[in-house]
């Protein structure tokens, strides 16, 4: 069986997922090829021992260039598995024309409506026109549901799947397979120091709620330092808002798992999220997690067992959770241990790869 993965991204969670999934699928005896958005990404994939080629797709209307190039590269594929919107648009159409089974992982919703995943009463984000919301509800979502009928779609969280079912996606074509994570190379241990070090790894955008974390940091009673990893349009604004807070901004960190052993707790203060890989990475490293009750985060973080779950946009609750962890290093150690066990049982890269290969085999054996 030959599986071709298609990703047009330069960085981010979907690309990280492909790099974790594809080698494990290949280890199951599958012939794997990865089509990437640039030669730099293709090189990084080849370093994992996989076949990879750069097939840039400039934009969603790049039919003659990127779309045609993708079609030529899919010859002989049994399964085409796409992982972002541009890849999903061109890869699914080209895959069907080539006679392949088509799978698309829907990693997230557009940010303007993403907060509704697992949180139907979420307020609309500031600065977004009502016309944009109407288009997403009555234009984008029906179009995405229609594209799904070219093949099958994977939702990484139950919350995402429920949202999709509520918006016209076919239950027959929808599968829930979470992200997987490799076992942590290092296990974080509570450090003997006079402050709590909290890390956050996220795009610096409104829906990730880093501004809420900065506000919470002003309310925390225990000594606290924030280590903030990520890039985004709000980077400059957040650095200004961090004035008076012990916060360090590091930008994009490609070696995030290695950085995690330097912090005591990972914080995911999101207003909207699906199934954050940063949480899985932290749990694999034995770190406790403080996350918000949005999207698939409660499917990862078991409140009181592997971390703490608070309501979104509640700086006081976030501060109280951080104070509780600051006062109890042994409790942090126990939460981290249980989180590591939960990852090994439910979210191992090997186990998720086997589930994915089983889906491919079922699709190839089916006549529909």
Short mmCIF file of C-alpha atoms in Angstrom, two decimals:
data_model
loop_
_atom_site.label_atom_id
_atom_site.label_comp_id
_atom_site.label_asym_id
_atom_site.label_seq_id
_atom_site.Cartn_x
_atom_site.Cartn_y
_atom_site.Cartn_z
CA UNK A 1 0.00 0.00 0.00
CA UNK A 2 1.33 3.43 -0.98
CA UNK A 3 0.29 6.46 1.07
CA UNK A 4 1.10 10.02 0.01
CA UNK A 5 0.90 12.75 2.64
CA UNK A 6 0.36 16.31 1.41
CA UNK A 7 1.15 19.41 3.48
CA UNK A 8 1.69 22.93 2.13
CA UNK A 9 2.73 24.47 5.47
CA UNK A 10 6.15 25.71 6.58
CA UNK A 11 5.56 25.15 10.29
CA UNK A 12 2.83 24.54 12.86
CA UNK A 13 0.93 21.73 14.49
CA UNK A 14 -0.35 20.00 11.32
CA UNK A 15 3.17 19.75 9.89
CA UNK A 16 4.54 18.52 13.23
CA UNK A 17 1.82 15.87 13.22
CA UNK A 18 2.77 14.70 9.72
CA UNK A 19 6.42 14.41 10.75
CA UNK A 20 5.43 12.30 13.76
CA UNK A 21 2.84 10.17 11.96
CA UNK A 22 4.51 9.40 8.63
CA UNK A 23 7.64 7.62 9.98
CA UNK A 24 5.51 5.47 12.28
CA UNK A 25 3.18 4.56 9.40
CA UNK A 26 6.23 3.63 7.32
CA UNK A 27 7.42 1.44 10.19
CA UNK A 28 4.17 -0.51 9.82
CA UNK A 29 5.32 -1.62 6.36
CA UNK A 30 3.55 1.07 4.33
CA UNK A 31 5.22 2.76 1.33
CA UNK A 32 5.15 6.43 2.41
CA UNK A 33 5.86 9.59 0.44
CA UNK A 34 5.46 13.17 1.66
CA UNK A 35 4.73 16.13 -0.61
CA UNK A 36 5.81 19.37 1.08
CA UNK A 37 5.33 23.07 0.61
CA UNK A 38 9.04 23.89 0.25
CA UNK A 39 12.41 22.28 -0.30
CA UNK A 40 13.44 23.19 3.26
CA UNK A 41 10.52 21.21 4.68
CA UNK A 42 11.17 18.34 2.26
CA UNK A 43 14.78 18.19 3.45
CA UNK A 44 13.68 17.99 7.07
CA UNK A 45 11.32 15.13 6.19
CA UNK A 46 14.06 13.24 4.31
CA UNK A 47 16.15 13.45 7.46
CA UNK A 48 13.46 11.26 9.06
CA UNK A 49 14.22 8.54 6.51
CA UNK A 50 11.23 9.21 4.26
CA UNK A 51 10.77 10.01 0.58
CA UNK A 52 9.83 13.67 0.26
CA UNK A 53 9.46 16.22 -2.53
CA UNK A 54 8.66 19.91 -2.61
CA UNK A 55 5.47 20.75 -4.50
CA UNK A 56 4.67 24.37 -3.57
CA UNK A 57 1.06 25.51 -3.80
CA UNK A 58 1.02 29.31 -3.75
CA UNK A 59 -2.64 29.88 -2.86
CA UNK A 60 -6.09 28.35 -3.11
CA UNK A 61 -6.46 29.37 -6.77
CA UNK A 62 -3.10 27.94 -7.85
CA UNK A 63 -4.67 25.35 -10.13
CA UNK A 64 -2.30 25.55 -13.10
CA UNK A 65 0.87 25.53 -10.98
CA UNK A 66 0.55 23.79 -7.65
CA UNK A 67 -2.63 21.87 -8.44
CA UNK A 68 -1.25 20.36 -11.66
CA UNK A 69 2.08 19.53 -9.99
CA UNK A 70 0.30 17.71 -7.19
CA UNK A 71 -1.76 15.69 -9.67
CA UNK A 72 1.41 14.50 -11.42
CA UNK A 73 3.03 13.42 -8.13
CA UNK A 74 0.11 11.25 -7.02
CA UNK A 75 0.51 8.56 -9.66
CA UNK A 76 0.36 5.12 -8.02
CA UNK A 77 -0.98 6.31 -4.67
CA UNK A 78 -3.47 4.05 -2.94
CA UNK A 79 -4.25 6.68 -0.28
CA UNK A 80 -3.78 10.45 -0.38
CA UNK A 81 -3.87 12.02 3.09
CA UNK A 82 -3.98 15.84 3.21
CA UNK A 83 -3.30 18.04 6.21
CA UNK A 84 -4.19 21.69 5.60
CA UNK A 85 -6.76 23.67 3.66
CA UNK A 86 -4.76 24.18 0.46
CA UNK A 87 -3.60 20.58 0.50
CA UNK A 88 -7.16 19.47 1.20
CA UNK A 89 -8.54 21.43 -1.72
CA UNK A 90 -6.05 20.32 -4.39
CA UNK A 91 -4.91 17.00 -2.92
CA UNK A 92 -8.36 15.54 -2.49
CA UNK A 93 -9.46 16.47 -6.01
CA UNK A 94 -6.22 15.22 -7.55
CA UNK A 95 -6.28 12.06 -5.45
CA UNK A 96 -9.78 11.17 -6.59
CA UNK A 97 -8.86 11.83 -10.21
CA UNK A 98 -5.94 9.43 -9.74
CA UNK A 99 -8.28 6.78 -8.35
CA UNK A 100 -6.83 6.88 -4.83
CA UNK A 101 -8.71 6.76 -1.53
CA UNK A 102 -8.69 10.22 -0.01
CA UNK A 103 -8.37 11.18 3.66
CA UNK A 104 -8.21 14.71 5.06
CA UNK A 105 -7.35 15.60 8.65
CA UNK A 106 -9.23 18.72 9.70
CA UNK A 107 -6.82 20.16 12.25
CA UNK A 108 -8.95 23.12 13.23
CA UNK A 109 -11.66 25.57 12.30
CA UNK A 110 -11.08 29.14 11.13
CA UNK A 111 -10.20 31.16 14.21
CA UNK A 112 -13.34 33.30 14.02
CA UNK A 113 -15.51 30.26 14.84
CA UNK A 114 -12.93 27.96 16.43
CA UNK A 115 -13.99 28.91 19.95
CA UNK A 116 -17.34 27.19 19.35
CA UNK A 117 -15.66 23.77 19.20
CA UNK A 118 -16.56 22.26 22.57
CA UNK A 119 -18.00 25.62 23.64
CA UNK A 120 -21.17 26.40 21.66
CA UNK A 121 -21.92 29.59 23.62
CA UNK A 122 -18.51 31.15 22.98
CA UNK A 123 -18.67 34.88 22.20
CA UNK A 124 -17.62 36.13 18.80
CA UNK A 125 -14.05 37.46 18.76
CA UNK A 126 -13.58 41.23 18.68
CA UNK A 127 -13.11 42.98 15.36
CA UNK A 128 -14.82 40.29 13.26
CA UNK A 129 -17.71 41.41 11.08
CA UNK A 130 -21.07 39.69 11.22
CA UNK A 131 -20.76 39.12 7.48
CA UNK A 132 -17.58 37.10 8.02
CA UNK A 133 -19.31 34.92 10.62
CA UNK A 134 -22.28 34.36 8.30
CA UNK A 135 -19.95 33.33 5.46
CA UNK A 136 -18.13 30.84 7.69
CA UNK A 137 -21.39 29.35 8.99
CA UNK A 138 -23.29 29.20 5.70
CA UNK A 139 -20.48 29.18 3.14
CA UNK A 140 -17.24 27.68 4.44
CA UNK A 141 -18.71 24.92 6.62
CA UNK A 142 -21.08 23.54 3.92
CA UNK A 143 -18.22 23.68 1.39
CA UNK A 144 -15.89 21.80 3.75
CA UNK A 145 -18.60 19.24 4.45
CA UNK A 146 -19.07 18.85 0.69
CA UNK A 147 -15.34 18.31 0.08
CA UNK A 148 -15.42 15.56 2.68
CA UNK A 149 -17.63 13.56 0.31
CA UNK A 150 -14.60 13.15 -1.95
CA UNK A 151 -13.31 10.70 0.64
CA UNK A 152 -13.12 10.58 4.42
CA UNK A 153 -12.15 13.06 7.14
CA UNK A 154 -10.28 12.63 10.42
CA UNK A 155 -11.04 14.79 13.44
CA UNK A 156 -8.29 14.81 16.10
CA UNK A 157 -10.74 15.35 18.96
CA UNK A 158 -14.25 14.25 19.89
CA UNK A 159 -15.16 17.91 20.39
CA UNK A 160 -14.17 18.71 16.81
CA UNK A 161 -16.09 15.70 15.52
CA UNK A 162 -19.24 16.74 17.38
CA UNK A 163 -18.96 20.26 15.96
CA UNK A 164 -18.59 18.84 12.46
CA UNK A 165 -21.59 16.56 12.86
CA UNK A 166 -23.64 19.54 14.02
CA UNK A 167 -22.72 21.33 10.78
CA UNK A 168 -23.61 18.80 8.14
CA UNK A 169 -20.61 16.48 7.94
CA UNK A 170 -21.49 12.88 7.16
CA UNK A 171 -21.06 10.57 10.17
CA UNK A 172 -20.24 7.70 7.79
CA UNK A 173 -17.19 9.60 6.52
CA UNK A 174 -15.95 10.96 9.85
CA UNK A 175 -13.32 9.28 12.05
CA UNK A 176 -11.82 10.41 15.36
CA UNK A 177 -8.10 9.69 15.62
CA UNK A 178 -6.12 11.91 18.02
CA UNK A 179 -2.56 13.05 17.58
CA UNK A 180 0.22 10.81 18.78
CA UNK A 181 3.46 11.70 20.49
CA UNK A 182 6.80 9.99 20.84
CA UNK A 183 7.86 9.11 24.41
CA UNK A 184 9.68 12.03 26.03
CA UNK A 185 13.45 11.81 25.86
CA UNK A 186 13.72 13.67 29.14
CA UNK A 187 11.43 13.76 32.15
CA UNK A 188 10.90 17.09 33.85
CA UNK A 189 11.58 17.04 37.57
CA UNK A 190 10.50 19.67 40.10
CA UNK A 191 13.47 21.98 40.52
CA UNK A 192 14.78 23.44 43.74
CA UNK A 193 14.24 27.12 43.02
CA UNK A 194 12.45 30.02 44.59
CA UNK A 195 9.85 30.56 41.85
CA UNK A 196 7.47 28.65 39.58
CA UNK A 197 8.46 28.58 35.91
CA UNK A 198 5.40 28.32 33.65
CA UNK A 199 5.83 27.74 29.93
CA UNK A 200 3.41 28.40 27.10
CA UNK A 201 3.94 27.31 23.48
CA UNK A 202 1.37 28.81 21.12
CA UNK A 203 0.78 31.07 18.18
CA UNK A 204 0.68 34.60 19.54
CA UNK A 205 -2.85 35.25 18.35
CA UNK A 206 -6.06 36.26 20.08
CA UNK A 207 -7.59 32.78 20.31
CA UNK A 208 -4.57 31.37 22.18
CA UNK A 209 -5.27 33.61 25.19
CA UNK A 210 -1.69 34.57 26.09
CA UNK A 211 -3.03 37.99 27.12
CA UNK A 212 -5.20 36.20 29.71
CA UNK A 213 -2.11 34.46 31.06
CA UNK A 214 -0.28 37.80 31.39
CA UNK A 215 -3.23 39.19 33.33
CA UNK A 216 -3.29 36.09 35.52
CA UNK A 217 0.45 36.46 36.21
CA UNK A 218 -0.28 39.81 37.89
CA UNK A 219 -2.68 38.03 40.25
CA UNK A 220 -0.46 35.10 41.18
CA UNK A 221 0.78 35.34 44.76
CA UNK A 222 3.76 33.00 44.39
CA UNK A 223 6.94 34.13 42.60
CA UNK A 224 6.41 33.32 38.90
CA UNK A 225 8.33 33.47 35.65
CA UNK A 226 6.74 32.94 32.24
CA UNK A 227 8.62 31.38 29.33
CA UNK A 228 6.65 32.18 26.16
CA UNK A 229 7.40 30.35 22.90
CA UNK A 230 5.73 31.25 19.64
CA UNK A 231 5.26 33.84 16.94
CA UNK A 232 2.23 35.69 15.68
CA UNK A 233 0.60 38.99 14.85
CA UNK A 234 0.20 39.95 18.53
CA UNK A 235 3.86 39.43 19.48
CA UNK A 236 4.69 43.13 19.87
CA UNK A 237 1.43 43.94 21.66
CA UNK A 238 1.87 41.06 24.11
CA UNK A 239 5.43 42.12 24.90
CA UNK A 240 4.14 45.60 25.70
CA UNK A 241 1.39 44.16 27.88
CA UNK A 242 3.95 42.05 29.72
CA UNK A 243 5.59 45.16 31.21
CA UNK A 244 6.03 44.53 34.94
CA UNK A 245 5.63 40.74 34.55
CA UNK A 246 8.63 38.40 34.63
CA UNK A 247 8.05 37.09 31.11
CA UNK A 248 10.56 36.01 28.47
CA UNK A 249 9.57 35.83 24.81
CA UNK A 250 11.62 33.33 22.82
CA UNK A 251 9.90 33.29 19.41
CA UNK A 252 9.44 30.06 17.49
CA UNK A 253 11.25 27.10 19.10
CA UNK A 254 11.70 24.09 16.77
CA UNK A 255 13.14 22.12 19.69
CA UNK A 256 10.19 22.61 22.00
CA UNK A 257 10.35 19.16 23.68
CA UNK A 258 13.92 19.93 24.78
CA UNK A 259 12.80 23.26 26.27
CA UNK A 260 10.09 21.64 28.36
CA UNK A 261 12.50 20.11 30.85
CA UNK A 262 13.38 23.68 31.86
CA UNK A 263 9.87 24.58 33.09
CA UNK A 264 7.67 23.38 35.96
CA UNK A 265 4.25 23.52 34.31
CA UNK A 266 2.84 24.05 30.83
CA UNK A 267 -0.03 26.51 30.52
CA UNK A 268 -2.52 26.44 27.62
CA UNK A 269 -4.75 29.50 28.26
CA UNK A 270 -6.67 29.16 24.98
CA UNK A 271 -9.97 30.74 24.06
CA UNK A 272 -10.18 28.13 21.29
CA UNK A 273 -8.22 24.98 20.52
CA UNK A 274 -8.54 21.51 19.05
CA UNK A 275 -6.04 19.02 20.44
CA UNK A 276 -2.85 20.99 21.18
CA UNK A 277 0.36 19.11 20.46
CA UNK A 278 2.11 21.29 23.03
CA UNK A 279 0.01 19.64 25.74
CA UNK A 280 0.89 16.16 24.50
CA UNK A 281 4.57 17.11 24.42
CA UNK A 282 4.37 18.42 27.97
CA UNK A 283 2.58 15.32 29.25
CA UNK A 284 5.12 13.08 27.51
CA UNK A 285 7.85 15.00 29.33
CA UNK A 286 6.13 14.43 32.68
CA UNK A 287 4.94 18.01 33.13
CA UNK A 288 1.62 18.96 34.71
CA UNK A 289 -0.62 21.08 32.50
CA UNK A 290 -3.00 23.93 33.23
CA UNK A 291 -5.46 24.20 30.36
CA UNK A 292 -8.80 25.78 29.60
CA UNK A 293 -12.11 24.01 29.10
CA UNK A 294 -12.24 24.50 25.32
CA UNK A 295 -12.10 22.19 22.32
CA UNK A 296 -10.31 18.92 22.94
CA UNK A 297 -8.18 20.12 25.87
CA UNK A 298 -10.36 18.29 28.47
CA UNK A 299 -9.86 15.12 26.41
CA UNK A 300 -6.13 15.40 27.14
CA UNK A 301 -5.95 16.95 30.60
CA UNK A 302 -7.88 15.08 33.29
CA UNK A 303 -8.67 17.74 35.89
CA UNK A 304 -6.97 16.94 39.18
CA UNK A 305 -5.23 13.85 37.79
CA UNK A 306 -2.85 15.00 35.05
CA UNK A 307 -3.24 18.75 35.49
CA UNK A 308 -5.84 21.42 36.13
CA UNK A 309 -8.63 22.62 33.84
CA UNK A 310 -10.07 26.12 34.26
CA UNK A 311 -12.68 28.14 32.41
CA UNK A 312 -11.42 30.24 29.48
CA UNK A 313 -10.94 34.00 29.84
CA UNK A 314 -10.77 33.72 33.66
CA UNK A 315 -7.46 35.19 34.87
CA UNK A 316 -8.39 34.69 38.54
CA UNK A 317 -9.00 30.96 38.07
CA UNK A 318 -5.79 30.62 36.09
CA UNK A 319 -3.85 32.45 38.81
CA UNK A 320 -5.36 30.23 41.52
CA UNK A 321 -4.30 27.10 39.61
CA UNK A 322 -0.74 28.38 39.27
CA UNK A 323 -0.60 29.29 42.97
CA UNK A 324 -1.81 25.81 43.91
CA UNK A 325 0.91 24.17 41.82
CA UNK A 326 3.59 26.55 43.06
CA UNK A 327 2.86 25.49 46.63
CA UNK A 328 3.04 21.74 45.96
CA UNK A 329 6.08 20.43 44.04
CA UNK A 330 5.31 16.83 44.99
CA UNK A 331 1.79 17.22 43.63
CA UNK A 332 3.28 18.59 40.40
CA UNK A 333 5.48 15.52 40.21
CA UNK A 334 2.47 13.20 40.68
CA UNK A 335 0.37 15.05 38.08
CA UNK A 336 3.26 14.83 35.64
CA UNK A 337 3.73 11.11 36.26
CA UNK A 338 0.06 10.41 35.63
CA UNK A 339 0.13 12.56 32.49
CA UNK A 340 3.05 10.58 31.13
CA UNK A 341 1.19 7.34 31.79
CA UNK A 342 -1.93 8.69 30.07
CA UNK A 343 0.05 9.62 26.97
CA UNK A 344 1.65 6.16 26.82
CA UNK A 345 -1.74 4.47 27.12
CA UNK A 346 -3.88 6.62 24.83
CA UNK A 347 -1.69 8.88 22.66
CA UNK A 348 1.50 7.01 21.77
CA UNK A 349 2.79 7.68 18.25
CA UNK A 350 2.99 3.94 17.61
CA UNK A 351 -0.61 3.31 18.69
CA UNK A 352 -2.00 6.24 16.68
CA UNK A 353 -0.07 5.09 13.59
CA UNK A 354 -1.60 1.63 13.89
CA UNK A 355 -5.09 3.12 14.12
CA UNK A 356 -4.38 5.25 11.06
CA UNK A 357 -3.04 2.32 9.03
CA UNK A 358 -6.14 0.33 10.01
CA UNK A 359 -8.28 3.13 8.56
CA UNK A 360 -6.28 3.10 5.32
CA UNK A 361 -6.64 -0.67 5.02
CA UNK A 362 -10.38 -0.48 5.62
CA UNK A 363 -10.77 2.19 2.96
CA UNK A 364 -8.70 0.28 0.41
CA UNK A 365 -10.71 -2.87 1.06
CA UNK A 366 -14.03 -1.02 0.71
CA UNK A 367 -15.88 -0.39 -2.53
CA UNK A 368 -17.12 3.02 -1.33
#
